[in-house]
PDB file of C-alpha atoms in Angstrom:
ATOM      1  CA  UNK A  47       1.947  20.594  -5.205  1.00 55.00           C
ATOM      2  CA  UNK A  48      -0.752  20.093  -2.126  1.00 64.00           C
ATOM      3  CA  UNK A  49      -0.280  21.533   1.571  1.00 70.00           C
ATOM      4  CA  UNK A  50      -1.718  19.913   3.933  1.00 76.00           C
ATOM      5  CA  UNK A  51      -2.272  21.878   7.713  1.00 78.00           C
ATOM      6  CA  UNK A  52      -3.252  19.564  10.100  1.00 79.00           C
ATOM      7  CA  UNK A  53      -2.211  16.139  10.869  1.00 78.00           C
ATOM      8  CA  UNK A  54      -7.127  15.047  10.570  1.00 77.00           C
ATOM      9  CA  UNK A  55      -6.665  15.792   6.804  1.00 81.00           C
ATOM     10  CA  UNK A  56      -3.363  13.747   7.016  1.00 83.00           C
ATOM     11  CA  UNK A  57      -5.636  10.894   7.790  1.00 79.00           C
ATOM     12  CA  UNK A  58      -8.457  11.105   5.747  1.00 80.00           C
ATOM     13  CA  UNK A  59      -6.700  11.336   2.830  1.00 82.00           C
ATOM     14  CA  UNK A  60      -4.445   8.574   3.105  1.00 80.00           C
ATOM     15  CA  UNK A  61      -7.928   6.359   4.224  1.00 75.00           C
ATOM     16  CA  UNK A  62      -9.343   7.075   0.590  1.00 77.00           C
ATOM     17  CA  UNK A  63      -6.173   5.538  -0.518  1.00 76.00           C
ATOM     18  CA  UNK A  64      -6.366   1.474  -2.671  1.00 70.00           C
ATOM     19  CA  UNK A  65      -6.498  -0.946   0.527  1.00 72.00           C
ATOM     20  CA  UNK A  66      -3.681  -2.586  -0.764  1.00 78.00           C
ATOM     21  CA  UNK A  67      -0.788  -2.637   1.260  1.00 86.00           C
ATOM     22  CA  UNK A  68       0.512   0.844   0.392  1.00 89.00           C
ATOM     23  CA  UNK A  69       3.661   2.906   2.246  1.00 93.00           C
ATOM     24  CA  UNK A  70       3.501   6.297   3.185  1.00 92.00           C
ATOM     25  CA  UNK A  71       6.918   8.850   3.129  1.00 95.00           C
ATOM     26  CA  UNK A  72       7.159  11.133   5.814  1.00 95.00           C
ATOM     27  CA  UNK A  73      10.272  13.212   4.784  1.00 96.00           C
ATOM     28  CA  UNK A  74      11.285  16.247   6.250  1.00 95.00           C
ATOM     29  CA  UNK A  75      14.873  18.001   8.474  1.00 93.00           C
ATOM     30  CA  UNK A  76      15.937  17.456  11.388  1.00 91.00           C
ATOM     31  CA  UNK A  77      13.725  19.078  13.941  1.00 90.00           C
ATOM     32  CA  UNK A  78      11.305  19.435  11.647  1.00 92.00           C
ATOM     33  CA  UNK A  79       8.606  17.112  13.719  1.00 90.00           C
ATOM     34  CA  UNK A  80       8.640  14.842  10.981  1.00 92.00           C
ATOM     35  CA  UNK A  81       8.428  11.449  13.895  1.00 90.00           C
ATOM     36  CA  UNK A  82       5.911  13.285  16.537  1.00 90.00           C
ATOM     37  CA  UNK A  83       4.059  13.835  12.961  1.00 92.00           C
ATOM     38  CA  UNK A  84       4.522   9.987  11.639  1.00 93.00           C
ATOM     39  CA  UNK A  85       3.802   8.668  15.106  1.00 92.00           C
ATOM     40  CA  UNK A  86       0.478  10.311  15.481  1.00 90.00           C
ATOM     41  CA  UNK A  87      -0.549   9.548  12.119  1.00 90.00           C
ATOM     42  CA  UNK A  88       0.162   6.011  12.963  1.00 90.00           C
ATOM     43  CA  UNK A  89      -2.136   6.223  16.351  1.00 89.00           C
ATOM     44  CA  UNK A  90      -5.231   7.318  13.990  1.00 88.00           C
ATOM     45  CA  UNK A  91      -5.005   5.222  10.836  1.00 87.00           C
ATOM     46  CA  UNK A  92      -6.212   1.583  11.276  1.00 83.00           C
ATOM     47  CA  UNK A  93      -4.227  -1.526  11.001  1.00 86.00           C
ATOM     48  CA  UNK A  94      -0.795   0.846  10.416  1.00 91.00           C
ATOM     49  CA  UNK A  95       2.621   0.282  11.330  1.00 95.00           C
ATOM     50  CA  UNK A  96       5.337   2.824  11.665  1.00 96.00           C
ATOM     51  CA  UNK A  97       9.199   1.904  10.419  1.00 97.00           C
ATOM     52  CA  UNK A  98      11.573   4.826  11.094  1.00 96.00           C
ATOM     53  CA  UNK A  99      14.297   4.839   8.319  1.00 96.00           C
ATOM     54  CA  UNK A 100      17.008   5.691  12.049  1.00 95.00           C
ATOM     55  CA  UNK A 101      16.574   2.071  12.782  1.00 96.00           C
ATOM     56  CA  UNK A 102      19.046   1.791   9.455  1.00 98.00           C
ATOM     57  CA  UNK A 103      22.047   3.781  10.547  1.00 96.00           C
ATOM     58  CA  UNK A 104      25.562   1.988  10.303  1.00 96.00           C
ATOM     59  CA  UNK A 105      26.323   0.442  13.639  1.00 96.00           C
ATOM     60  CA  UNK A 106      28.578   3.207  15.632  1.00 94.00           C
ATOM     61  CA  UNK A 107      31.764   0.636  15.367  1.00 96.00           C
ATOM     62  CA  UNK A 108      30.939   0.688  11.497  1.00 97.00           C
ATOM     63  CA  UNK A 109      31.119   4.374  11.128  1.00 95.00           C
ATOM     64  CA  UNK A 110      34.337   4.495  13.814  1.00 96.00           C
ATOM     65  CA  UNK A 111      35.722   1.979  10.322  1.00 95.00           C
ATOM     66  CA  UNK A 112      35.121   3.994   8.091  1.00 95.00           C
ATOM     67  CA  UNK A 113      35.590   7.150   9.391  1.00 94.00           C
ATOM     68  CA  UNK A 114      32.144   8.683   9.506  1.00 94.00           C
ATOM     69  CA  UNK A 115      31.437   8.688  13.672  1.00 90.00           C
ATOM     70  CA  UNK A 116      31.634  13.050  13.897  1.00 86.00           C
ATOM     71  CA  UNK A 117      29.512  12.992  11.040  1.00 89.00           C
ATOM     72  CA  UNK A 118      26.578  10.168  11.862  1.00 89.00           C
ATOM     73  CA  UNK A 119      23.288  11.127  10.563  1.00 89.00           C
ATOM     74  CA  UNK A 120      24.457  12.048   6.381  1.00 92.00           C
ATOM     75  CA  UNK A 121      23.426  10.275   3.809  1.00 95.00           C
ATOM     76  CA  UNK A 122      26.489   7.616   3.563  1.00 96.00           C
ATOM     77  CA  UNK A 123      26.166   7.322   7.587  1.00 96.00           C
ATOM     78  CA  UNK A 124      23.289   4.850   7.034  1.00 97.00           C
ATOM     79  CA  UNK A 125      23.124   0.872   5.473  1.00 97.00           C
ATOM     80  CA  UNK A 126      20.553   2.313   2.213  1.00 98.00           C
ATOM     81  CA  UNK A 127      21.118  -1.148   0.501  1.00 98.00           C
ATOM     82  CA  UNK A 128      19.097  -2.879   3.646  1.00 98.00           C
ATOM     83  CA  UNK A 129      16.838  -0.313   4.210  1.00 98.00           C
ATOM     84  CA  UNK A 130      15.330  -0.510   0.344  1.00 98.00           C
ATOM     85  CA  UNK A 131      15.592  -4.373   0.541  1.00 98.00           C
ATOM     86  CA  UNK A 132      13.461  -4.283   3.681  1.00 98.00           C
ATOM     87  CA  UNK A 133      10.331  -1.709   1.884  1.00 97.00           C
ATOM     88  CA  UNK A 134      10.448  -4.090  -0.520  1.00 97.00           C
ATOM     89  CA  UNK A 135       9.766  -6.533   1.370  1.00 96.00           C
ATOM     90  CA  UNK A 136       7.098  -4.775   2.903  1.00 95.00           C
ATOM     91  CA  UNK A 137       5.860  -3.820  -1.028  1.00 92.00           C
ATOM     92  CA  UNK A 138       6.286  -7.060  -2.204  1.00 91.00           C
ATOM     93  CA  UNK A 139       5.399  -9.897   0.680  1.00 86.00           C
ATOM     94  CA  UNK A 140       2.573 -10.848   1.618  1.00 81.00           C
ATOM     95  CA  UNK A 141       3.775 -12.264   4.574  1.00 90.00           C
ATOM     96  CA  UNK A 142       6.018 -11.242   7.896  1.00 95.00           C
ATOM     97  CA  UNK A 143       8.426  -8.772   7.621  1.00 97.00           C
ATOM     98  CA  UNK A 144      10.983  -7.789  10.769  1.00 97.00           C
ATOM     99  CA  UNK A 145      12.433  -4.504  10.298  1.00 98.00           C
ATOM    100  CA  UNK A 146      15.248  -2.615  12.192  1.00 97.00           C
ATOM    101  CA  UNK A 147      14.283  -0.281  15.321  1.00 96.00           C
ATOM    102  CA  UNK A 148      16.574   2.208  16.365  1.00 95.00           C
ATOM    103  CA  UNK A 149      17.618   2.771  20.317  1.00 93.00           C
ATOM    104  CA  UNK A 150      18.518   5.921  20.549  1.00 85.00           C
ATOM    105  CA  UNK A 151      19.666   6.048  23.836  1.00 85.00           C
ATOM    106  CA  UNK A 152      22.673   4.217  23.283  1.00 90.00           C
ATOM    107  CA  UNK A 153      22.776   5.820  19.553  1.00 88.00           C
ATOM    108  CA  UNK A 154      22.810   1.542  18.049  1.00 95.00           C
ATOM    109  CA  UNK A 155      20.011  -0.069  15.943  1.00 96.00           C
ATOM    110  CA  UNK A 156      18.286  -2.901  16.227  1.00 97.00           C
ATOM    111  CA  UNK A 157      17.594  -5.825  14.334  1.00 96.00           C
ATOM    112  CA  UNK A 158      14.267  -7.699  14.193  1.00 96.00           C
ATOM    113  CA  UNK A 159      13.202  -4.957  16.426  1.00 96.00           C
ATOM    114  CA  UNK A 160       9.861  -4.395  13.967  1.00 97.00           C
ATOM    115  CA  UNK A 161       7.373  -7.376  13.428  1.00 97.00           C
ATOM    116  CA  UNK A 162       5.067  -5.761  10.672  1.00 96.00           C
ATOM    117  CA  UNK A 163       2.093  -7.983  10.174  1.00 95.00           C
ATOM    118  CA  UNK A 164       0.804  -9.036   7.054  1.00 92.00           C
ATOM    119  CA  UNK A 165      -2.656  -7.652   8.482  1.00 90.00           C
ATOM    120  CA  UNK A 166      -1.190  -4.382   8.569  1.00 91.00           C
ATOM    121  CA  UNK A 167      -2.071  -2.597   5.331  1.00 88.00           C
ATOM    122  CA  UNK A 168      -0.572   1.040   6.250  1.00 91.00           C
ATOM    123  CA  UNK A 169       3.474   1.309   6.400  1.00 93.00           C
ATOM    124  CA  UNK A 170       4.083   5.004   7.818  1.00 95.00           C
ATOM    125  CA  UNK A 171       7.412   5.010   6.409  1.00 97.00           C
ATOM    126  CA  UNK A 172      10.122   8.399   8.169  1.00 97.00           C
ATOM    127  CA  UNK A 173      12.669   9.936   7.496  1.00 96.00           C
ATOM    128  CA  UNK A 174      14.921  12.052   6.319  1.00 96.00           C
ATOM    129  CA  UNK A 175      16.356  10.740   2.766  1.00 97.00           C
ATOM    130  CA  UNK A 176      13.129   9.459   1.521  1.00 98.00           C
ATOM    131  CA  UNK A 177      13.295  12.012  -1.600  1.00 98.00           C
ATOM    132  CA  UNK A 178      17.031  11.519  -2.517  1.00 97.00           C
ATOM    133  CA  UNK A 179      18.193  10.952  -5.370  1.00 96.00           C
ATOM    134  CA  UNK A 180      21.434   8.954  -5.406  1.00 96.00           C
ATOM    135  CA  UNK A 181      23.512   7.972  -3.149  1.00 96.00           C
ATOM    136  CA  UNK A 182      21.833   4.209  -3.574  1.00 97.00           C
ATOM    137  CA  UNK A 183      18.564   6.989  -2.033  1.00 98.00           C
ATOM    138  CA  UNK A 184      17.023   7.456  -5.555  1.00 98.00           C
ATOM    139  CA  UNK A 185      15.858   3.432  -4.809  1.00 98.00           C
ATOM    140  CA  UNK A 186      13.307   4.451  -1.938  1.00 98.00           C
ATOM    141  CA  UNK A 187      10.870   6.960  -3.106  1.00 97.00           C
ATOM    142  CA  UNK A 188      10.172   4.314  -6.134  1.00 97.00           C
ATOM    143  CA  UNK A 189       8.679   2.003  -2.993  1.00 97.00           C
ATOM    144  CA  UNK A 190       6.540   4.238  -1.428  1.00 95.00           C
ATOM    145  CA  UNK A 191       2.980   4.864  -2.667  1.00 91.00           C
ATOM    146  CA  UNK A 192       2.887   9.114  -1.576  1.00 91.00           C
ATOM    147  CA  UNK A 193       4.949  11.273   0.346  1.00 94.00           C
ATOM    148  CA  UNK A 194       4.794  14.160   2.261  1.00 93.00           C
ATOM    149  CA  UNK A 195       7.406  15.797   3.290  1.00 95.00           C
ATOM    150  CA  UNK A 196       7.332  18.427   6.857  1.00 94.00           C
ATOM    151  CA  UNK A 197       8.644  22.116   7.018  1.00 93.00           C
ATOM    152  CA  UNK A 198       8.667  23.983   9.912  1.00 92.00           C
ATOM    153  CA  UNK A 199      10.342  26.993  11.039  1.00 90.00           C
ATOM    154  CA  UNK A 200      14.279  27.170  11.047  1.00 90.00           C
ATOM    155  CA  UNK A 201      14.521  28.401  14.617  1.00 92.00           C
ATOM    156  CA  UNK A 202      11.563  26.679  16.369  1.00 92.00           C
ATOM    157  CA  UNK A 203      13.788  23.482  14.423  1.00 90.00           C
ATOM    158  CA  UNK A 204      16.950  24.476  15.922  1.00 89.00           C
ATOM    159  CA  UNK A 205      15.548  24.975  19.022  1.00 90.00           C
ATOM    160  CA  UNK A 206      13.917  21.556  19.301  1.00 89.00           C
ATOM    161  CA  UNK A 207      17.269  19.674  17.582  1.00 86.00           C
ATOM    162  CA  UNK A 208      19.138  21.752  20.550  1.00 92.00           C
ATOM    163  CA  UNK A 209      16.886  20.089  23.407  1.00 90.00           C
ATOM    164  CA  UNK A 210      16.178  16.648  21.515  1.00 86.00           C
ATOM    165  CA  UNK A 211      20.490  16.693  22.089  1.00 85.00           C
ATOM    166  CA  UNK A 212      20.282  17.194  25.587  1.00 92.00           C
ATOM    167  CA  UNK A 213      17.931  14.941  26.750  1.00 88.00           C
ATOM    168  CA  UNK A 214      19.833  12.487  25.803  1.00 82.00           C
ATOM    169  CA  UNK A 215      22.835  13.339  26.876  1.00 85.00           C
ATOM    170  CA  UNK A 216      25.366  16.168  25.674  1.00 87.00           C
ATOM    171  CA  UNK A 217      26.114  19.566  26.953  1.00 92.00           C
ATOM    172  CA  UNK A 218      24.839  22.163  26.218  1.00 91.00           C
ATOM    173  CA  UNK A 219      27.439  23.057  23.766  1.00 90.00           C
ATOM    174  CA  UNK A 220      28.026  19.888  21.637  1.00 90.00           C
ATOM    175  CA  UNK A 221      24.341  20.320  21.633  1.00 87.00           C
ATOM    176  CA  UNK A 222      24.198  23.805  19.860  1.00 91.00           C
ATOM    177  CA  UNK A 223      26.775  22.976  17.753  1.00 88.00           C
ATOM    178  CA  UNK A 224      26.407  19.398  16.708  1.00 83.00           C
ATOM    179  CA  UNK A 225      22.430  20.946  15.411  1.00 85.00           C
ATOM    180  CA  UNK A 226      23.398  24.071  13.568  1.00 87.00           C
ATOM    181  CA  UNK A 227      26.861  21.549  12.784  1.00 86.00           C
ATOM    182  CA  UNK A 228      26.284  18.109  11.317  1.00 84.00           C
ATOM    183  CA  UNK A 229      22.109  18.010  11.808  1.00 86.00           C
ATOM    184  CA  UNK A 230      21.785  21.829   9.614  1.00 92.00           C
ATOM    185  CA  UNK A 231      24.277  20.667   6.727  1.00 89.00           C
ATOM    186  CA  UNK A 232      22.456  17.671   6.469  1.00 92.00           C
ATOM    187  CA  UNK A 233      19.029  19.862   6.786  1.00 92.00           C
ATOM    188  CA  UNK A 234      20.163  21.611   3.340  1.00 93.00           C
ATOM    189  CA  UNK A 235      20.501  18.566   1.409  1.00 95.00           C
ATOM    190  CA  UNK A 236      16.705  17.524   2.365  1.00 96.00           C
ATOM    191  CA  UNK A 237      15.151  20.541   2.405  1.00 95.00           C
ATOM    192  CA  UNK A 238      16.212  20.451  -1.217  1.00 96.00           C
ATOM    193  CA  UNK A 239      14.058  16.771  -1.636  1.00 97.00           C
ATOM    194  CA  UNK A 240      11.183  19.000  -0.063  1.00 96.00           C
ATOM    195  CA  UNK A 241       9.778  19.691  -4.404  1.00 95.00           C
ATOM    196  CA  UNK A 242       9.982  16.235  -5.204  1.00 96.00           C
ATOM    197  CA  UNK A 243       7.682  15.100  -2.298  1.00 95.00           C
ATOM    198  CA  UNK A 244       3.656  14.718  -3.199  1.00 92.00           C
ATOM    199  CA  UNK A 245       2.332  16.928  -0.427  1.00 91.00           C
ATOM    200  CA  UNK A 246       3.999  19.658   1.966  1.00 91.00           C
ATOM    201  CA  UNK A 247       2.547  19.639   5.573  1.00 90.00           C
ATOM    202  CA  UNK A 248       3.632  22.776   6.851  1.00 86.00           C
ATOM    203  CA  UNK A 249       3.571  22.869  10.806  1.00 83.00           C
ATOM    204  CA  UNK A 250       3.108  26.571  13.052  1.00 73.00           C
TER     205      UNK A 250
END
């Protein structure tokens, strides 16, 4: 396992990969900074596009019907089969692929909102459960050419999560309860998958 200490080092590493279309996984616990890393990589790597896993949340109505709304963000609150299907299309198809995005203001997936054009050769796939080995998620990692696990101090991660939840409408009390409750339960599961990553990215 290699430790990368800067985004520039990651970008340089990816630039040396095969020129065919490649899928790069960026995983980590909630609040670790993986979205920020993935977004910055997408700006540094030519012909790249960002594909977040969040677009494959089940819709709110489906979560309510399944009795999983209060656990939104857990592995079984995502449409993993659809996520795997779009990754397969990206990897094996030479044409345009339309992927789902996610609107955080309403916490709903948005169909066909991320176009992945044929000329996009590096697909940066970002999400919590890319390295999980059960529940259907085990099909994800084999579709990725290389994977990174982002790690940061838990206190910093918790602060970020609480702030994020408040920014999107939760009260300070509810934000803290969610960050230290459902988010932290998911974080323990996600952190256990870190040894499966090809590279560890430590953030200060």
